Amino acid sequence: QVQLVESGGGLVQAGGSLRLSCQVSGVDPSIHTMGWYRQFPGKQREFVAQITAAGTATYEDPVEGRFSISRDSAKNTVFLQMSSLKPEDTAVYYCHLLLINFGYSTDYWGQGTQVTVSS
């Protein structure tokens, strides 16, 4: 069974940093596209960042230059390093894995971790 478990969320002051972790089991995350999404109160979940099996990283404009996605293959873990945090970054952050086999895609999600940035 594929399982994704996020951790590292919490309360930080504006301008501070935080690192989120996503522990993956049941599949090798290094050969699949992994990503981070976030959901603001009253809004739909939206894309934040992703990293492909080849190591190519992509970011949404609001976090470009402030967030960095990476992975530790030996630990089956994907990270989201967040710096220069703003109150507007406050949201529930979700880890995502895209599994593609024979042209079919399957989405897997973690349970989410709360990030709150105070002014």
Short mmCIF file of C-alpha atoms in Angstrom, two decimals:
data_model
loop_
_atom_site.label_atom_id
_atom_site.label_comp_id
_atom_site.label_asym_id
_atom_site.label_seq_id
_atom_site.Cartn_x
_atom_site.Cartn_y
_atom_site.Cartn_z
CA GLN A 1 0.00 0.00 0.00
CA VAL A 2 1.24 3.46 -0.88
CA GLN A 3 1.28 5.79 2.11
CA LEU A 4 2.45 9.38 2.48
CA VAL A 5 2.91 10.94 5.92
CA GLU A 6 3.71 14.64 6.34
CA SER A 7 5.40 16.23 9.33
CA GLY A 8 7.17 19.44 10.30
CA GLY A 9 4.26 21.87 10.31
CA GLY A 10 3.73 24.37 13.09
CA LEU A 11 3.61 28.03 14.08
CA VAL A 12 6.37 30.38 12.92
CA GLN A 13 6.88 34.13 12.80
CA ALA A 14 6.84 36.03 9.51
CA GLY A 15 10.26 35.92 7.88
CA GLY A 16 11.13 32.62 9.51
CA SER A 17 11.80 29.21 8.03
CA LEU A 18 10.28 25.77 8.26
CA ARG A 19 11.00 22.39 6.68
CA LEU A 20 8.23 19.94 5.88
CA SER A 21 8.91 16.23 5.45
CA CYS A 22 6.97 13.55 3.59
CA GLN A 23 7.74 9.95 4.48
CA VAL A 24 6.80 7.58 1.66
CA SER A 25 6.17 3.84 1.95
CA GLY A 26 4.94 1.18 -0.47
CA VAL A 27 6.66 2.73 -3.49
CA ASP A 28 10.03 4.18 -4.42
CA PRO A 29 9.47 7.96 -4.55
CA SER A 30 12.72 8.55 -6.44
CA ILE A 31 11.24 7.13 -9.66
CA HIS A 32 7.99 9.10 -9.53
CA THR A 33 6.95 12.72 -9.58
CA MET A 34 6.47 14.06 -6.05
CA GLY A 35 4.90 17.34 -5.07
CA TRP A 36 3.51 19.65 -2.42
CA TYR A 37 0.10 21.30 -2.46
CA ARG A 38 -1.60 23.60 0.02
CA GLN A 39 -5.16 24.49 0.91
CA PHE A 40 -6.20 27.86 2.29
CA PRO A 41 -9.34 28.17 4.46
CA GLY A 42 -12.41 28.15 2.24
CA LYS A 43 -10.34 27.48 -0.90
CA GLN A 44 -9.52 24.47 -3.05
CA ARG A 45 -6.20 22.69 -2.84
CA GLU A 46 -3.57 24.30 -5.06
CA PHE A 47 -0.15 23.41 -6.44
CA VAL A 48 3.00 24.59 -4.64
CA ALA A 49 5.98 22.62 -5.96
CA GLN A 50 6.98 19.34 -7.56
CA ILE A 51 10.09 17.35 -8.40
CA THR A 52 10.33 14.75 -11.16
CA ALA A 53 12.26 11.48 -11.16
CA ALA A 54 14.93 13.28 -13.18
CA GLY A 55 15.26 15.90 -10.45
CA THR A 56 13.56 18.78 -12.24
CA ALA A 57 11.83 21.12 -9.78
CA THR A 58 8.87 23.37 -10.57
CA TYR A 59 7.31 26.04 -8.35
CA GLU A 60 4.18 28.13 -8.30
CA ASP A 61 4.88 31.86 -8.71
CA PRO A 62 3.98 32.95 -5.12
CA VAL A 63 6.67 30.67 -3.63
CA GLU A 64 9.35 30.96 -6.34
CA GLY A 65 12.68 31.81 -4.73
CA ARG A 66 11.42 31.16 -1.20
CA PHE A 67 10.54 27.46 -1.20
CA SER A 68 12.75 24.55 -2.26
CA ILE A 69 11.69 20.95 -2.87
CA SER A 70 14.18 18.11 -2.51
CA ARG A 71 14.37 14.42 -1.65
CA ASP A 72 16.52 11.93 0.22
CA SER A 73 16.22 8.66 -1.69
CA ALA A 74 17.95 6.64 1.04
CA LYS A 75 15.25 7.71 3.53
CA ASN A 76 12.32 7.59 1.07
CA THR A 77 11.56 11.17 2.07
CA VAL A 78 10.65 14.34 0.20
CA PHE A 79 11.18 17.77 1.76
CA LEU A 80 9.82 21.26 1.32
CA GLN A 81 12.18 23.89 2.70
CA MET A 82 10.26 27.12 3.28
CA SER A 83 12.06 30.41 3.90
CA SER A 84 11.00 34.06 4.19
CA LEU A 85 7.57 32.87 5.25
CA LYS A 86 4.62 35.23 5.00
CA PRO A 87 1.23 35.19 6.75
CA GLU A 88 -0.23 34.48 3.30
CA ASP A 89 1.56 31.10 3.37
CA THR A 90 -0.69 29.94 6.21
CA ALA A 91 -2.43 26.78 5.01
CA VAL A 92 -2.63 23.02 5.31
CA TYR A 93 0.17 21.51 3.26
CA TYR A 94 -0.23 18.14 1.55
CA CYS A 95 2.32 15.75 0.09
CA HIS A 96 1.47 14.27 -3.32
CA LEU A 97 2.74 11.37 -5.41
CA LEU A 98 1.86 10.77 -9.05
CA LEU A 99 2.06 7.12 -10.05
CA ILE A 100 1.98 6.38 -13.79
CA ASN A 101 1.82 2.85 -15.20
CA PHE A 102 0.91 1.84 -18.75
CA GLY A 103 -0.40 5.32 -19.48
CA TYR A 104 -2.67 5.39 -16.42
CA SER A 105 -2.11 7.84 -13.57
CA THR A 106 -2.98 7.50 -9.89
CA ASP A 107 -2.78 10.26 -7.28
CA TYR A 108 -1.76 9.61 -3.68
CA TRP A 109 -2.04 12.15 -0.85
CA GLY A 110 -0.81 12.54 2.69
CA GLN A 111 -3.02 13.57 5.60
CA GLY A 112 -1.80 17.17 5.60
CA THR A 113 0.16 19.28 8.07
CA GLN A 114 -0.82 22.75 9.31
CA VAL A 115 1.54 25.69 8.72
CA THR A 116 0.68 28.96 10.46
CA VAL A 117 2.72 32.13 9.94
CA SER A 118 2.11 34.98 12.39
CA SER A 119 2.64 38.68 11.68
#
